[in-house]
């Protein structure tokens, strides 16, 4: 693994189903983030994690949950998917949770909820 | 609330020419950071250039440079000697010092023409 990986690459999901998007980084970064990218809206922060064992809410957290059991993994769960959650989801990480740090992004997961 | 505006949804430039992408932001903060990220068709976001607000000197990275006008709250990206590989979506981002939350613009789609 080099950098950040996300799985799956894309997914079509029926409304009401539960879905977990996976994110793994091998850079030993402390901070991790989940964004959604929607046309005309740029990227919006869903949840973040300062370090293993801690998480926080971003700009658009409703309908999503995260966990950070270890440094490398930061899964994003949609408990009951709705069509408005159709989006491209990006996981990112940075050395620490600080404004000057560059964020490194994964390749994204395209999710379609029908 | 902070906002980031990219007023050019799409632009095109001939190969080897120079192009400037505009970005304006609104904040009452004095200490912050500004970034330009590139998102090629592969979707993976890559940092192009970063500017610290307390630095008067404009940042430069090879063919990429910025024109940072703090009083005008403007942060444009100049790409010199454009290459086909520069074809991508470009996002301007702002983050206040001491925070972790990027504010992204809506992006400018740049196409470099052969």
mmCIF file of C-alpha atoms in Angstrom:
data_model
loop_
_atom_site.group_PDB
_atom_site.id
_atom_site.type_symbol
_atom_site.label_atom_id
_atom_site.label_comp_id
_atom_site.label_asym_id
_atom_site.label_seq_id
_atom_site.Cartn_x
_atom_site.Cartn_y
_atom_site.Cartn_z
ATOM 1 C CA UNK A 1 0.000 0.000 0.000
ATOM 2 C CA UNK A 2 1.267 3.462 -0.843
ATOM 3 C CA UNK A 3 -0.614 6.416 0.586
ATOM 4 C CA UNK A 4 -4.366 6.123 1.025
ATOM 5 C CA UNK A 5 -6.580 3.420 -0.391
ATOM 6 C CA UNK A 6 -10.358 3.422 -0.508
ATOM 7 C CA UNK A 7 -12.780 0.616 -1.199
ATOM 8 C CA UNK A 8 -14.943 0.081 -3.086
ATOM 9 C CA UNK A 9 -14.117 2.215 -6.112
ATOM 10 C CA UNK A 10 -17.780 2.543 -6.871
ATOM 11 C CA UNK A 11 -21.043 1.132 -5.555
ATOM 12 C CA UNK A 12 -24.727 1.201 -6.409
ATOM 13 C CA UNK A 13 -26.881 0.814 -3.350
ATOM 14 C CA UNK A 14 -30.590 0.504 -2.708
ATOM 15 C CA UNK A 15 -32.093 3.099 -0.416
ATOM 16 C CA UNK A 16 -32.388 1.904 3.158
ATOM 17 C CA UNK A 17 -29.377 -0.382 2.962
ATOM 18 C CA UNK A 18 -26.369 -0.098 5.227
ATOM 19 C CA UNK A 19 -22.996 0.600 3.642
ATOM 20 C CA UNK A 20 -19.457 0.992 4.932
ATOM 21 C CA UNK A 21 -16.828 2.784 2.902
ATOM 22 C CA UNK A 22 -13.325 1.708 3.795
ATOM 23 C CA UNK A 23 -10.246 3.881 4.061
ATOM 24 C CA UNK A 24 -6.715 2.794 4.934
ATOM 25 C CA UNK A 25 -3.509 4.825 5.064
ATOM 26 C CA UNK A 26 0.046 3.606 5.530
ATOM 27 C CA UNK A 27 1.711 6.932 6.264
ATOM 28 C CA UNK A 28 1.152 6.743 10.044
ATOM 29 C CA UNK A 29 -0.729 10.008 9.894
ATOM 30 C CA UNK A 30 -2.567 10.953 13.039
ATOM 31 C CA UNK A 31 -5.431 12.863 11.447
ATOM 32 C CA UNK A 32 -7.968 11.486 8.995
ATOM 33 C CA UNK A 33 -11.008 13.002 7.271
ATOM 34 C CA UNK A 34 -14.015 12.090 5.182
ATOM 35 C CA UNK A 35 -15.363 14.462 2.538
ATOM 36 C CA UNK A 36 -18.154 14.266 0.026
ATOM 37 C CA UNK A 37 -17.845 15.938 -3.352
ATOM 38 C CA UNK A 38 -20.963 17.104 -5.138
ATOM 39 C CA UNK A 39 -21.185 18.980 -8.416
ATOM 40 C CA UNK A 40 -21.205 22.714 -7.842
ATOM 41 C CA UNK A 41 -20.528 22.376 -4.108
ATOM 42 C CA UNK A 42 -16.867 21.454 -3.919
ATOM 43 C CA UNK A 43 -15.781 19.209 -1.059
ATOM 44 C CA UNK A 44 -17.551 19.217 2.280
ATOM 45 C CA UNK A 45 -16.211 17.675 5.461
ATOM 46 C CA UNK A 46 -18.352 14.890 6.944
ATOM 47 C CA UNK A 47 -16.296 13.642 9.901
ATOM 48 C CA UNK A 48 -12.731 13.808 11.055
ATOM 49 C CA UNK A 49 -10.431 12.089 13.537
ATOM 50 C CA UNK A 50 -7.585 13.686 15.415
ATOM 51 C CA UNK A 51 -6.027 10.403 16.468
ATOM 52 C CA UNK A 52 -6.979 6.788 17.053
ATOM 53 C CA UNK A 53 -9.926 6.612 19.421
ATOM 54 C CA UNK A 54 -11.239 10.132 18.763
ATOM 55 C CA UNK A 55 -13.640 11.437 16.124
ATOM 56 C CA UNK A 56 -15.492 14.672 15.453
ATOM 57 C CA UNK A 57 -18.281 16.032 13.301
ATOM 58 C CA UNK A 58 -17.648 18.140 10.258
ATOM 59 C CA UNK A 59 -19.930 20.293 8.162
ATOM 60 C CA UNK A 60 -22.387 17.604 6.981
ATOM 61 C CA UNK A 61 -22.336 14.696 9.487
ATOM 62 C CA UNK A 62 -26.020 13.691 9.490
ATOM 63 C CA UNK A 63 -26.642 10.159 8.267
ATOM 64 C CA UNK A 64 -22.991 9.138 8.620
ATOM 65 C CA UNK A 65 -20.905 7.612 11.370
ATOM 66 C CA UNK A 66 -17.195 6.863 11.687
ATOM 67 C CA UNK A 67 -14.858 4.964 13.941
ATOM 68 C CA UNK A 68 -11.106 5.065 14.467
ATOM 69 C CA UNK A 69 -10.022 1.853 16.166
ATOM 70 C CA UNK A 70 -6.409 2.224 15.018
ATOM 71 C CA UNK A 71 -4.143 4.700 13.247
ATOM 72 C CA UNK A 72 -4.487 3.232 9.765
ATOM 73 C CA UNK A 73 -8.221 2.683 9.259
ATOM 74 C CA UNK A 74 -11.084 5.148 9.205
ATOM 75 C CA UNK A 75 -14.325 3.576 7.900
ATOM 76 C CA UNK A 76 -17.383 5.645 7.060
ATOM 77 C CA UNK A 77 -20.796 4.037 7.589
ATOM 78 C CA UNK A 78 -24.155 4.977 6.146
ATOM 79 C CA UNK A 79 -26.634 3.270 8.473
ATOM 80 C CA UNK A 80 -29.621 3.627 6.140
ATOM 81 C CA UNK A 81 -28.684 5.127 2.789
ATOM 82 C CA UNK A 82 -30.844 7.772 1.123
ATOM 83 C CA UNK A 83 -30.654 9.102 -2.457
ATOM 84 C CA UNK A 84 -29.271 12.448 -1.262
ATOM 85 C CA UNK A 85 -26.158 10.577 -0.179
ATOM 86 C CA UNK A 86 -25.319 9.874 -3.797
ATOM 87 C CA UNK A 87 -21.901 11.457 -4.124
ATOM 88 C CA UNK A 88 -18.192 10.857 -4.497
ATOM 89 C CA UNK A 89 -16.570 10.261 -1.132
ATOM 90 C CA UNK A 90 -12.955 11.087 -0.399
ATOM 91 C CA UNK A 91 -10.887 10.001 2.530
ATOM 92 C CA UNK A 92 -7.874 12.128 3.445
ATOM 93 C CA UNK A 93 -5.143 12.201 6.049
ATOM 94 C CA UNK A 94 -2.569 14.609 7.421
ATOM 95 C CA UNK A 95 0.337 14.286 9.795
ATOM 96 C CA UNK A 96 -1.578 16.005 12.545
ATOM 97 C CA UNK A 97 -4.837 17.879 12.861
ATOM 98 C CA UNK A 98 -3.382 21.285 12.066
ATOM 99 C CA UNK A 99 -4.219 23.922 9.510
ATOM 100 C CA UNK A 100 -0.806 24.172 7.899
ATOM 101 C CA UNK A 101 -0.607 20.476 7.133
ATOM 102 C CA UNK A 102 -1.161 19.236 3.617
ATOM 103 C CA UNK A 103 -3.974 16.753 3.366
ATOM 104 C CA UNK A 104 -3.366 13.626 1.298
ATOM 105 C CA UNK A 105 -6.410 12.285 -0.484
ATOM 106 C CA UNK A 106 -7.496 8.828 -1.517
ATOM 107 C CA UNK A 107 -8.838 8.061 -4.999
ATOM 108 C CA UNK A 108 -12.476 8.336 -3.925
ATOM 109 C CA UNK A 109 -15.538 6.109 -3.873
ATOM 110 C CA UNK A 110 -18.435 6.892 -6.192
ATOM 111 C CA UNK A 111 -21.655 5.954 -4.410
ATOM 112 C CA UNK A 112 -25.067 5.905 -6.055
ATOM 113 C CA UNK A 113 -28.138 5.400 -3.873
ATOM 114 C CA UNK A 114 -31.295 4.455 -5.756
ATOM 115 C CA UNK B 1 -18.530 32.486 8.016
ATOM 116 C CA UNK B 2 -15.644 31.961 5.684
ATOM 117 C CA UNK B 3 -16.377 31.430 2.017
ATOM 118 C CA UNK B 4 -14.269 30.645 -1.033
ATOM 119 C CA UNK B 5 -15.396 31.685 -4.505
ATOM 120 C CA UNK B 6 -14.096 30.429 -7.808
ATOM 121 C CA UNK B 7 -15.939 32.397 -10.448
ATOM 122 C CA UNK B 8 -14.669 30.495 -13.487
ATOM 123 C CA UNK B 9 -16.419 27.109 -13.791
ATOM 124 C CA UNK B 10 -14.469 26.207 -16.923
ATOM 125 C CA UNK B 11 -11.409 27.469 -18.736
ATOM 126 C CA UNK B 12 -9.244 26.344 -21.594
ATOM 127 C CA UNK B 13 -5.718 27.205 -22.643
ATOM 128 C CA UNK B 14 -3.450 26.250 -25.495
ATOM 129 C CA UNK B 15 -0.511 24.053 -24.712
ATOM 130 C CA UNK B 16 2.594 26.095 -23.753
ATOM 131 C CA UNK B 17 0.494 29.173 -22.980
ATOM 132 C CA UNK B 18 -0.117 30.746 -19.571
ATOM 133 C CA UNK B 19 -3.431 30.680 -17.744
ATOM 134 C CA UNK B 20 -4.635 32.242 -14.503
ATOM 135 C CA UNK B 21 -7.355 30.778 -12.327
ATOM 136 C CA UNK B 22 -9.054 33.128 -9.919
ATOM 137 C CA UNK B 23 -10.059 32.601 -6.318
ATOM 138 C CA UNK B 24 -11.460 35.034 -3.782
ATOM 139 C CA UNK B 25 -12.268 34.363 -0.176
ATOM 140 C CA UNK B 26 -14.018 36.052 2.658
ATOM 141 C CA UNK B 27 -12.761 35.951 6.223
ATOM 142 C CA UNK B 28 -12.299 38.157 9.241
ATOM 143 C CA UNK B 29 -9.292 36.133 10.337
ATOM 144 C CA UNK B 30 -5.756 37.459 10.011
ATOM 145 C CA UNK B 31 -3.873 34.176 10.165
ATOM 146 C CA UNK B 32 -4.768 31.498 7.683
ATOM 147 C CA UNK B 33 -3.512 29.293 4.891
ATOM 148 C CA UNK B 34 -4.542 29.026 1.273
ATOM 149 C CA UNK B 35 -4.125 26.059 -1.014
ATOM 150 C CA UNK B 36 -4.639 25.058 -4.606
ATOM 151 C CA UNK B 37 -5.454 21.412 -5.184
ATOM 152 C CA UNK B 38 -5.573 19.669 -8.542
ATOM 153 C CA UNK B 39 -8.011 16.869 -9.300
ATOM 154 C CA UNK B 40 -7.165 15.114 -12.578
ATOM 155 C CA UNK B 41 -9.584 12.730 -14.309
ATOM 156 C CA UNK B 42 -8.230 9.965 -12.076
ATOM 157 C CA UNK B 43 -10.081 11.810 -9.263
ATOM 158 C CA UNK B 44 -7.202 11.837 -6.797
ATOM 159 C CA UNK B 45 -6.661 15.278 -5.261
ATOM 160 C CA UNK B 46 -3.090 16.531 -5.287
ATOM 161 C CA UNK B 47 -1.674 19.610 -3.586
ATOM 162 C CA UNK B 48 -0.337 22.092 -6.127
ATOM 163 C CA UNK B 49 0.757 24.997 -3.983
ATOM 164 C CA UNK B 50 0.308 26.469 -0.502
ATOM 165 C CA UNK B 51 0.492 30.041 0.782
ATOM 166 C CA UNK B 52 0.753 31.219 4.361
ATOM 167 C CA UNK B 53 -1.172 34.458 4.887
ATOM 168 C CA UNK B 54 1.574 35.969 7.009
ATOM 169 C CA UNK B 55 4.060 35.683 4.139
ATOM 170 C CA UNK B 56 4.056 38.568 1.699
ATOM 171 C CA UNK B 57 6.079 36.686 -0.867
ATOM 172 C CA UNK B 58 4.012 34.763 -3.384
ATOM 173 C CA UNK B 59 4.535 31.020 -3.366
ATOM 174 C CA UNK B 60 6.038 29.348 -6.421
ATOM 175 C CA UNK B 61 6.343 25.696 -7.372
ATOM 176 C CA UNK B 62 8.002 25.198 -10.739
ATOM 177 C CA UNK B 63 5.449 26.257 -13.381
ATOM 178 C CA UNK B 64 2.836 27.121 -10.756
ATOM 179 C CA UNK B 65 2.758 30.420 -8.921
ATOM 180 C CA UNK B 66 0.194 32.413 -7.014
ATOM 181 C CA UNK B 67 -0.741 36.053 -6.837
ATOM 182 C CA UNK B 68 -1.747 36.543 -3.213
ATOM 183 C CA UNK B 69 -3.419 39.859 -2.496
ATOM 184 C CA UNK B 70 -4.304 39.777 1.190
ATOM 185 C CA UNK B 71 -6.113 43.104 1.314
ATOM 186 C CA UNK B 72 -8.231 42.171 -1.664
ATOM 187 C CA UNK B 73 -8.684 38.605 -0.352
ATOM 188 C CA UNK B 74 -7.603 37.219 -3.674
ATOM 189 C CA UNK B 75 -5.521 34.127 -4.364
ATOM 190 C CA UNK B 76 -5.098 33.380 -8.064
ATOM 191 C CA UNK B 77 -3.108 30.526 -9.557
ATOM 192 C CA UNK B 78 -0.923 31.062 -12.607
ATOM 193 C CA UNK B 79 0.138 28.092 -14.669
ATOM 194 C CA UNK B 80 2.977 28.830 -17.057
ATOM 195 C CA UNK B 81 3.924 26.739 -20.066
ATOM 196 C CA UNK B 82 0.690 24.741 -19.774
ATOM 197 C CA UNK B 83 0.973 21.029 -20.440
ATOM 198 C CA UNK B 84 -1.648 18.477 -21.429
ATOM 199 C CA UNK B 85 -1.185 16.865 -18.033
ATOM 200 C CA UNK B 86 -2.427 20.051 -16.395
ATOM 201 C CA UNK B 87 -5.934 19.233 -17.583
ATOM 202 C CA UNK B 88 -7.875 18.832 -14.348
ATOM 203 C CA UNK B 89 -10.300 20.381 -11.925
ATOM 204 C CA UNK B 90 -8.596 22.926 -9.689
ATOM 205 C CA UNK B 91 -9.873 23.709 -6.219
ATOM 206 C CA UNK B 92 -8.949 26.683 -4.104
ATOM 207 C CA UNK B 93 -9.111 26.037 -0.357
ATOM 208 C CA UNK B 94 -8.891 28.146 2.784
ATOM 209 C CA UNK B 95 -8.194 27.159 6.349
ATOM 210 C CA UNK B 96 -7.912 29.327 9.441
ATOM 211 C CA UNK B 97 -4.850 28.991 11.574
ATOM 212 C CA UNK B 98 -5.516 26.757 14.544
ATOM 213 C CA UNK B 99 -8.365 24.905 12.888
ATOM 214 C CA UNK B 100 -8.569 21.784 10.794
ATOM 215 C CA UNK B 101 -11.508 22.415 8.485
ATOM 216 C CA UNK B 102 -10.821 23.277 4.884
ATOM 217 C CA UNK B 103 -13.280 25.496 3.071
ATOM 218 C CA UNK B 104 -13.200 24.532 -0.588
ATOM 219 C CA UNK B 105 -14.294 26.519 -3.589
ATOM 220 C CA UNK B 106 -16.532 24.917 -6.187
ATOM 221 C CA UNK B 107 -13.652 24.345 -8.584
ATOM 222 C CA UNK B 108 -12.507 25.424 -12.038
ATOM 223 C CA UNK B 109 -12.291 22.833 -14.774
ATOM 224 C CA UNK B 110 -9.195 23.536 -16.868
ATOM 225 C CA UNK B 111 -8.651 21.972 -20.252
ATOM 226 C CA UNK B 112 -5.284 22.263 -21.962
ATOM 227 C CA UNK B 113 -5.627 22.068 -25.727
ATOM 228 C CA UNK B 114 -3.012 20.521 -28.004
#
